[in-house]
Short mmCIF file of C-alpha atoms in Angstrom, two decimals:
data_model
loop_
_atom_site.label_atom_id
_atom_site.label_comp_id
_atom_site.label_asym_id
_atom_site.label_seq_id
_atom_site.Cartn_x
_atom_site.Cartn_y
_atom_site.Cartn_z
CA MET M 97 126.59 83.96 78.15
CA ALA M 98 126.03 86.28 80.16
CA TRP M 99 122.13 87.03 80.55
CA LYS M 100 123.30 90.98 79.05
CA GLN M 101 124.85 88.90 76.03
CA LEU M 102 120.92 87.00 75.71
CA LEU M 103 119.33 90.34 76.47
CA LEU M 104 121.36 92.70 73.58
CA ASN M 105 120.69 89.28 71.36
CA ALA M 106 117.12 89.19 72.00
CA LEU M 107 116.97 92.96 71.46
CA GLU M 108 118.45 93.08 68.05
CA SER M 109 116.32 89.94 66.71
CA ASN M 110 113.34 92.00 67.59
CA ALA M 111 113.74 95.43 67.03
CA HIS M 112 111.89 95.26 63.55
CA LEU M 113 108.55 95.51 67.35
CA ASN M 114 108.29 99.39 68.09
CA HIS M 115 107.02 97.22 71.31
CA SER M 116 110.09 95.69 72.36
CA SER M 117 111.94 97.65 74.30
CA PHE M 118 108.29 97.85 76.71
CA LEU M 119 108.74 95.27 79.20
CA GLN M 120 106.40 95.20 82.57
CA LEU M 121 107.55 96.65 86.18
CA ALA M 122 106.45 95.04 88.47
CA THR M 123 106.77 97.26 92.37
CA ILE M 124 106.05 96.81 95.82
CA GLY M 125 102.18 99.32 96.26
CA THR M 126 102.23 101.26 99.38
CA ASN M 127 100.13 99.00 100.96
CA GLY M 128 101.48 96.50 100.48
CA THR M 129 99.91 94.91 97.45
CA PRO M 130 101.86 94.55 94.07
CA SER M 131 101.52 97.34 91.52
CA ASN M 132 102.62 96.27 87.56
CA ARG M 133 103.33 98.07 84.79
CA THR M 134 104.75 98.90 81.23
CA VAL M 135 107.90 101.18 80.88
CA VAL M 136 109.99 101.98 78.13
CA PHE M 137 113.52 100.63 78.68
CA ARG M 138 116.00 103.12 77.95
CA GLY M 139 119.45 101.05 77.56
CA PHE M 140 121.84 100.80 80.24
CA GLN M 141 123.82 103.27 82.48
CA ASP M 142 127.43 103.29 80.54
CA ASN M 143 128.76 100.79 80.50
CA THR M 144 126.77 98.05 82.87
CA ASP M 145 124.12 95.77 83.40
CA ASN M 146 121.81 98.93 84.50
CA ILE M 147 118.52 99.49 83.24
CA GLN M 148 117.57 103.01 82.51
CA ILE M 149 113.90 103.82 82.75
CA ASN M 150 112.18 106.93 82.20
CA THR M 151 109.91 107.95 84.76
CA ASP M 152 107.46 111.27 85.75
CA ALA M 153 107.79 112.13 89.62
CA ARG M 154 104.29 112.76 90.40
CA THR M 155 103.39 108.88 88.80
CA ARG M 156 102.33 106.07 92.25
CA LYS M 157 105.64 103.88 91.21
CA ILE M 158 108.16 107.04 92.54
CA GLU M 159 105.64 106.70 96.08
CA GLU M 160 106.59 102.76 96.21
CA LEU M 161 109.87 102.70 95.76
CA LYS M 162 110.98 105.23 97.73
CA LEU M 163 109.13 102.65 100.72
CA CYS M 164 110.89 99.35 98.77
CA SER M 165 113.24 99.77 96.34
CA SER M 166 113.12 96.18 95.26
CA ALA M 167 111.89 95.38 91.29
CA GLU M 168 111.44 92.55 89.00
CA ILE M 169 111.18 93.24 84.77
CA CYS M 170 109.17 90.85 83.72
CA TRP M 171 109.89 90.92 79.70
CA TYR M 172 108.73 89.48 76.78
CA PHE M 173 110.04 89.19 73.62
CA THR M 174 106.69 88.49 71.01
CA ASP M 175 108.94 86.88 68.14
CA SER M 176 111.80 85.16 69.49
CA TRP M 177 109.89 84.10 72.03
CA GLU M 178 112.13 85.06 75.11
CA GLN M 179 111.71 86.13 79.09
CA PHE M 180 113.87 88.19 80.61
CA ARG M 181 112.74 88.10 85.48
CA ILE M 182 114.92 90.47 86.26
CA ASN M 183 115.10 91.41 89.63
CA GLY M 184 117.22 94.35 91.83
CA ASN M 185 117.14 97.17 93.15
CA VAL M 186 115.83 100.46 92.00
CA ASP M 187 117.95 103.97 92.28
CA ILE M 188 115.89 107.09 91.73
CA ILE M 189 117.37 110.36 90.57
CA ASP M 190 114.96 112.97 90.16
CA GLY M 191 116.06 116.77 90.05
CA LEU M 192 116.96 117.23 93.47
CA ASN M 193 119.58 114.06 93.33
CA PRO M 194 122.69 115.67 94.83
CA ASP M 195 125.18 113.43 93.22
CA LEU M 196 126.86 115.88 90.41
CA LEU M 197 127.65 112.48 88.70
CA LYS M 198 124.06 110.77 88.17
CA LEU M 199 122.32 114.91 87.52
CA GLU M 200 124.65 114.46 84.39
CA GLN M 201 122.76 111.19 83.57
CA ARG M 202 119.43 112.30 83.98
CA GLU M 203 120.21 115.05 82.20
CA LYS M 204 121.48 113.05 79.51
CA SER M 205 118.27 110.10 79.72
CA TRP M 206 115.69 113.71 79.34
CA PHE M 207 117.86 114.39 75.25
CA ALA M 208 118.19 111.28 74.19
CA SER M 209 113.75 111.32 74.59
CA SER M 210 111.77 112.55 72.71
CA LEU M 211 110.63 115.91 71.83
CA ARG M 212 106.98 113.75 72.24
CA SER M 213 108.33 112.54 75.32
CA ARG M 214 109.52 114.93 76.84
CA SER M 215 106.19 117.08 76.22
CA GLN M 216 104.35 114.36 78.66
CA TYR M 217 106.10 115.70 81.40
CA PHE M 218 104.45 119.46 80.93
CA TRP M 219 100.92 117.20 81.20
CA PRO M 220 98.38 117.42 84.28
CA ASN M 221 99.32 115.00 87.62
CA PRO M 222 99.04 111.41 86.19
CA GLY M 223 96.75 109.22 88.38
CA LEU M 224 94.74 112.53 89.26
CA PRO M 225 91.28 112.59 87.99
CA CYS M 226 90.60 114.65 84.26
CA LEU M 227 88.74 117.42 85.06
CA ASN M 228 88.46 117.95 81.02
CA GLU M 229 87.87 116.51 78.19
CA GLN M 230 91.52 117.12 76.37
CA ALA M 231 94.09 116.56 79.36
CA GLN M 232 97.01 116.77 77.11
CA PRO M 233 97.75 120.30 76.43
CA GLU M 234 99.16 121.48 73.15
CA VAL M 235 103.02 122.28 74.42
CA SER M 236 105.96 123.44 71.95
CA LEU M 237 109.17 122.74 73.98
CA ASP M 238 111.68 123.72 73.27
CA PRO M 239 114.55 121.76 72.62
CA SER M 240 117.65 123.26 74.40
CA THR M 241 115.33 122.82 77.15
CA GLY M 242 116.48 120.67 80.62
CA PRO M 243 114.55 117.99 82.55
CA VAL M 244 111.29 119.54 83.90
CA ASP M 245 110.94 119.24 87.75
CA ALA M 246 108.37 115.79 86.98
CA PHE M 247 111.27 114.68 84.77
CA CYS M 248 113.55 111.10 86.21
CA LEU M 249 115.32 108.49 85.81
CA LEU M 250 114.76 104.47 87.63
CA ILE M 251 117.71 102.76 87.10
CA LEU M 252 117.41 99.35 88.15
CA GLU M 253 120.65 97.90 89.71
CA PRO M 254 119.67 93.61 89.11
CA ASN M 255 121.63 91.43 91.51
CA GLN M 256 119.10 88.48 89.64
CA VAL M 257 117.78 86.99 85.95
CA ASP M 258 116.05 84.53 84.99
CA TYR M 259 116.16 83.53 80.90
CA LEU M 260 113.99 81.43 79.60
CA ASN M 261 113.52 80.67 75.57
CA LEU M 262 109.79 79.46 75.16
CA LYS M 263 111.42 78.11 71.23
CA SER M 264 114.38 75.50 72.48
CA ASN M 265 112.59 75.15 76.42
CA LYS M 266 116.07 76.04 77.93
CA ARG M 267 116.14 77.98 81.15
CA LEU M 268 118.73 79.54 82.70
CA THR M 269 119.57 81.21 86.71
CA PHE M 270 121.46 83.72 86.90
CA LYS M 271 122.83 84.99 90.75
CA SER M 272 124.68 87.24 91.38
CA SER M 273 127.44 87.52 94.16
CA VAL M 274 129.48 90.30 95.15
CA SER M 275 133.37 89.65 96.28
CA ALA M 276 135.66 91.40 99.03
CA ALA M 277 136.94 93.28 96.13
CA SER M 278 133.15 95.26 95.83
CA LYS M 279 133.55 93.24 91.94
CA LYS M 280 130.17 91.56 91.05
CA ASN M 281 130.04 88.75 89.81
CA TRP M 282 127.34 86.10 88.36
CA ILE M 283 127.15 82.26 88.25
CA VAL M 284 125.21 81.31 85.55
CA GLU M 285 122.72 77.78 86.32
CA ARG M 286 120.16 75.11 83.60
CA VAL M 287 117.10 75.19 85.99
CA ASN M 288 114.14 73.51 84.51
CA PRO M 289 111.81 75.35 82.21
CA MET V 277 81.86 101.07 79.46
CA ALA V 278 82.61 98.10 81.89
CA TRP V 279 86.39 96.94 81.89
CA LYS V 280 85.56 93.70 81.26
CA GLN V 281 84.08 94.93 77.77
CA LEU V 282 86.89 97.39 76.96
CA LEU V 283 89.20 94.20 77.64
CA LEU V 284 86.86 92.09 75.22
CA ASN V 285 87.50 94.46 72.88
CA ALA V 286 91.25 94.16 72.65
CA LEU V 287 90.91 90.69 73.30
CA GLU V 288 89.76 90.05 69.31
CA SER V 289 91.11 93.57 67.66
CA ASN V 290 94.92 92.45 68.77
CA ALA V 291 93.17 88.32 67.93
CA HIS V 292 95.32 87.76 64.73
CA LEU V 293 98.01 87.82 67.63
CA ASN V 294 99.40 85.29 68.55
CA HIS V 295 101.29 86.47 72.10
CA SER V 296 97.66 88.40 72.84
CA SER V 297 96.56 86.39 75.34
CA PHE V 298 100.06 86.66 77.46
CA LEU V 299 100.25 88.50 80.56
CA GLN V 300 102.24 89.57 83.46
CA LEU V 301 101.38 87.98 86.79
CA ALA V 302 103.31 90.06 89.88
CA THR V 303 103.66 88.45 93.21
CA ILE V 304 104.86 89.32 96.39
CA GLY V 305 108.08 87.31 96.54
CA THR V 306 108.68 85.19 99.80
CA ASN V 307 111.22 87.43 100.72
CA GLY V 308 108.70 90.30 100.47
CA THR V 309 109.99 91.38 96.57
CA PRO V 310 107.93 91.94 94.32
CA SER V 311 108.02 88.33 91.05
CA ASN V 312 107.35 88.94 87.73
CA ARG V 313 105.90 86.47 85.14
CA THR V 314 104.27 86.19 82.07
CA VAL V 315 101.32 83.46 82.42
CA VAL V 316 98.36 83.20 79.81
CA PHE V 317 94.65 83.79 79.72
CA ARG V 318 92.95 80.54 80.39
CA GLY V 319 88.80 83.03 79.74
CA PHE V 320 86.60 84.66 81.95
CA GLN V 321 85.19 81.62 84.73
CA ASP V 322 81.89 81.77 83.68
CA ASN V 323 79.92 84.66 83.52
CA THR V 324 82.39 86.74 85.74
CA ASP V 325 84.64 89.12 85.85
CA ASN V 326 87.35 86.46 87.48
CA ILE V 327 90.79 85.59 85.23
CA GLN V 328 91.57 81.71 84.74
CA ILE V 329 95.31 81.26 84.78
CA ASN V 330 96.05 77.46 84.72
CA THR V 331 99.61 76.88 86.15
CA ASP V 332 101.68 74.57 87.73
CA ALA V 333 101.70 73.65 91.29
CA ARG V 334 105.34 72.98 91.62
CA THR V 335 106.02 76.54 90.39
CA ARG V 336 107.17 79.87 93.17
CA LYS V 337 103.89 81.85 92.38
CA ILE V 338 101.84 79.08 94.32
CA GLU V 339 104.26 78.70 97.52
CA GLU V 340 103.68 82.93 96.50
CA LEU V 341 100.13 82.98 96.58
CA LYS V 342 99.90 80.62 100.02
CA LEU V 343 101.58 83.53 102.07
CA CYS V 344 99.36 86.22 99.90
CA SER V 345 97.28 85.91 97.67
CA SER V 346 97.28 89.61 96.21
CA ALA V 347 98.87 89.98 92.40
CA GLU V 348 98.70 92.53 89.94
CA ILE V 349 98.56 91.76 86.26
CA CYS V 350 99.37 93.94 83.50
CA TRP V 351 98.75 93.10 80.49
CA TYR V 352 99.71 95.36 77.19
CA PHE V 353 97.98 94.81 73.35
CA THR V 354 100.31 95.01 71.20
CA ASP V 355 98.79 96.19 68.30
CA SER V 356 95.62 98.35 70.12
CA TRP V 357 97.77 99.88 72.12
CA GLU V 358 96.07 99.49 75.48
CA GLN V 359 96.99 98.78 78.49
CA PHE V 360 95.29 96.54 81.09
CA ARG V 361 96.47 97.12 85.13
CA ILE V 362 93.93 94.61 87.29
CA ASN V 363 94.50 93.84 90.62
CA GLY V 364 92.36 91.34 93.09
CA ASN V 365 92.80 88.50 94.95
CA VAL V 366 93.55 84.67 93.20
CA ASP V 367 92.46 81.61 94.62
CA ILE V 368 94.61 79.02 94.48
CA ILE V 369 92.57 75.47 93.07
CA ASP V 370 94.73 72.24 93.16
CA GLY V 371 93.34 68.68 92.89
CA LEU V 372 92.87 68.52 97.06
CA ASN V 373 90.08 71.62 97.06
CA PRO V 374 87.46 70.67 98.98
CA ASP V 375 85.16 72.59 96.58
CA LEU V 376 83.20 69.88 94.18
CA LEU V 377 82.75 72.91 91.89
CA LYS V 378 85.92 74.30 91.55
CA LEU V 379 87.39 70.62 91.95
CA GLU V 380 84.80 70.47 88.17
CA GLN V 381 86.30 73.83 87.19
CA ARG V 382 90.10 72.90 87.72
CA GLU V 383 88.64 69.35 84.87
CA LYS V 384 87.20 71.57 82.69
CA SER V 385 90.68 73.90 82.51
CA TRP V 386 92.45 70.77 82.18
CA PHE V 387 90.11 69.90 78.90
CA ALA V 388 89.65 73.22 77.93
CA SER V 389 94.07 73.37 77.29
CA SER V 390 96.18 71.41 74.76
CA LEU V 391 97.85 68.39 74.74
CA ARG V 392 100.42 69.79 74.72
CA SER V 393 99.86 71.92 77.06
CA ARG V 394 98.56 68.99 79.51
CA SER V 395 102.25 67.23 78.83
CA GLN V 396 103.86 70.02 80.44
CA TYR V 397 103.39 68.85 83.60
CA PHE V 398 104.71 66.13 83.41
CA TRP V 399 107.86 67.63 83.03
CA PRO V 400 110.86 67.61 85.66
CA ASN V 401 109.66 70.39 89.24
CA PRO V 402 110.40 73.64 87.19
CA GLY V 403 112.99 76.54 88.52
CA LEU V 404 115.71 72.48 89.57
CA PRO V 405 118.83 72.19 88.22
CA CYS V 406 118.75 71.18 85.84
CA LEU V 407 120.26 67.16 85.73
CA ASN V 408 120.56 66.06 82.20
CA GLU V 409 120.54 68.10 78.80
CA GLN V 410 117.45 66.81 77.05
CA ALA V 411 115.11 67.85 79.56
CA GLN V 412 111.59 67.76 78.48
CA PRO V 413 110.80 64.12 77.93
CA GLU V 414 108.38 62.96 75.44
CA VAL V 415 105.29 62.26 77.09
CA SER V 416 102.27 60.50 74.38
CA LEU V 417 99.21 61.50 76.52
CA ASP V 418 96.09 59.77 77.39
CA PRO V 419 93.28 62.38 75.65
CA SER V 420 91.19 60.96 77.88
CA THR V 421 93.48 61.36 81.46
CA GLY V 422 92.59 64.17 83.61
CA PRO V 423 94.52 66.60 85.18
CA VAL V 424 97.93 65.54 87.00
CA ASP V 425 98.64 66.22 90.57
CA ALA V 426 100.49 69.36 89.27
CA PHE V 427 97.97 70.78 87.24
CA CYS V 428 96.83 74.04 88.57
CA LEU V 429 93.78 76.89 88.45
CA LEU V 430 94.14 80.29 89.43
CA ILE V 431 91.94 82.43 89.81
CA LEU V 432 91.40 86.20 90.15
CA GLU V 433 88.92 88.21 91.32
CA PRO V 434 89.70 91.76 90.09
CA ASN V 435 89.36 94.13 92.56
CA GLN V 436 90.55 97.46 90.75
CA VAL V 437 91.73 97.95 86.75
CA ASP V 438 93.29 100.65 85.08
CA TYR V 439 92.81 101.28 81.59
CA LEU V 440 94.56 103.09 79.04
CA ASN V 441 94.79 103.71 75.43
CA LEU V 442 98.15 105.36 74.43
CA LYS V 443 96.07 106.31 70.87
CA SER V 444 93.15 108.85 71.93
CA ASN V 445 95.26 108.81 75.63
CA LYS V 446 92.54 108.43 78.04
CA ARG V 447 93.09 106.38 80.86
CA LEU V 448 89.84 105.36 83.40
CA THR V 449 89.90 104.10 86.38
CA PHE V 450 87.41 101.41 87.73
CA LYS V 451 87.03 100.38 90.91
CA SER V 452 84.94 98.32 93.08
CA SER V 453 83.25 97.79 95.80
CA VAL V 454 80.84 95.64 97.75
CA SER V 455 76.75 96.35 98.77
CA ALA V 456 75.41 95.01 101.84
CA ALA V 457 73.10 92.80 99.14
CA SER V 458 77.17 91.46 98.54
CA LYS V 459 76.86 92.51 95.09
CA LYS V 460 79.50 93.83 93.42
CA ASN V 461 80.01 97.75 92.07
CA TRP V 462 82.35 99.12 89.92
CA ILE V 463 82.65 102.73 89.78
CA VAL V 464 84.97 104.59 87.16
CA GLU V 465 86.78 107.48 87.17
CA ARG V 466 88.82 109.32 83.67
CA VAL V 467 92.15 110.33 84.84
CA ASN V 468 94.94 112.27 83.28
CA PRO V 469 97.28 109.39 81.47
#
């Protein structure tokens, strides 16, 4: 079975848990040490294997990904005991992206997220010292307002996936290669857990 | 409040969930790309802030940590909605460690883990191709048998902690510095979430 189908199955069997869409994204920090944080899965890009994540352009991960686009997702499903480690490169799509198709995807992802999620992009600069106790201003957001400058869509294109099922102790590695015709092929191998 | 106390509180308020001791450990892969996987928290080292993790010496993370000892834990508590990002350096303690005190800690950690956990260190080399369907041999382990060669204790010494509470939107960063008397001091700052 392809890894994407395994992931879709895991999403379905853990869908009753709100945190099933939470995953950990590791990047290389600007000082060369690892960086790791929880982010939310925002679906696959159209009909591809690519993973969408929304983020604030003012967070450290953007600076980090600009220096090194390589990232690894670790996604553990707490009910089905399945782990996906997804390694790939991340494309950063902010409001200044020259590609109109990408800007369209960014807009789509903005409107697909809740008003509550969108309002966070109006908050003060993440990670900077908190100057007043009430750090999160109440934002009454017009639902028709398009993506603000701070809104950024990340697209991770997987090139390697490690799947582990802790109930069956089955482990599979999926490695991609690109053919002469630029078609991506996946090779799967069963490995020891 | 010190970050360790916040972490102890989170462990207590999420203790009803088996996966509350699961965290994601990011390292730098041998090819320079990020590496990320779920591991189990095995308690603090004695009366310190140091985090203990058991692992198999044959896994890739050992090779990676030998090249770059820097790591970042991302630990999300699914019930209390708290995230800890703990950055630090990892000390690898295998059976060949020349420090007798460290060898003692490794032995203590071996006997503190369940027989089921211990038996996994007798399994075939993790990550290598699985040669037969029944990859996990039944091991009847003598409870008095000490740590096997593959058993490795990792000790992460934190130097920076980022705490985020998604219910209150409170975020704190803790940074350590070492005084002239080699005493570790932590400075806390409230930052924007």
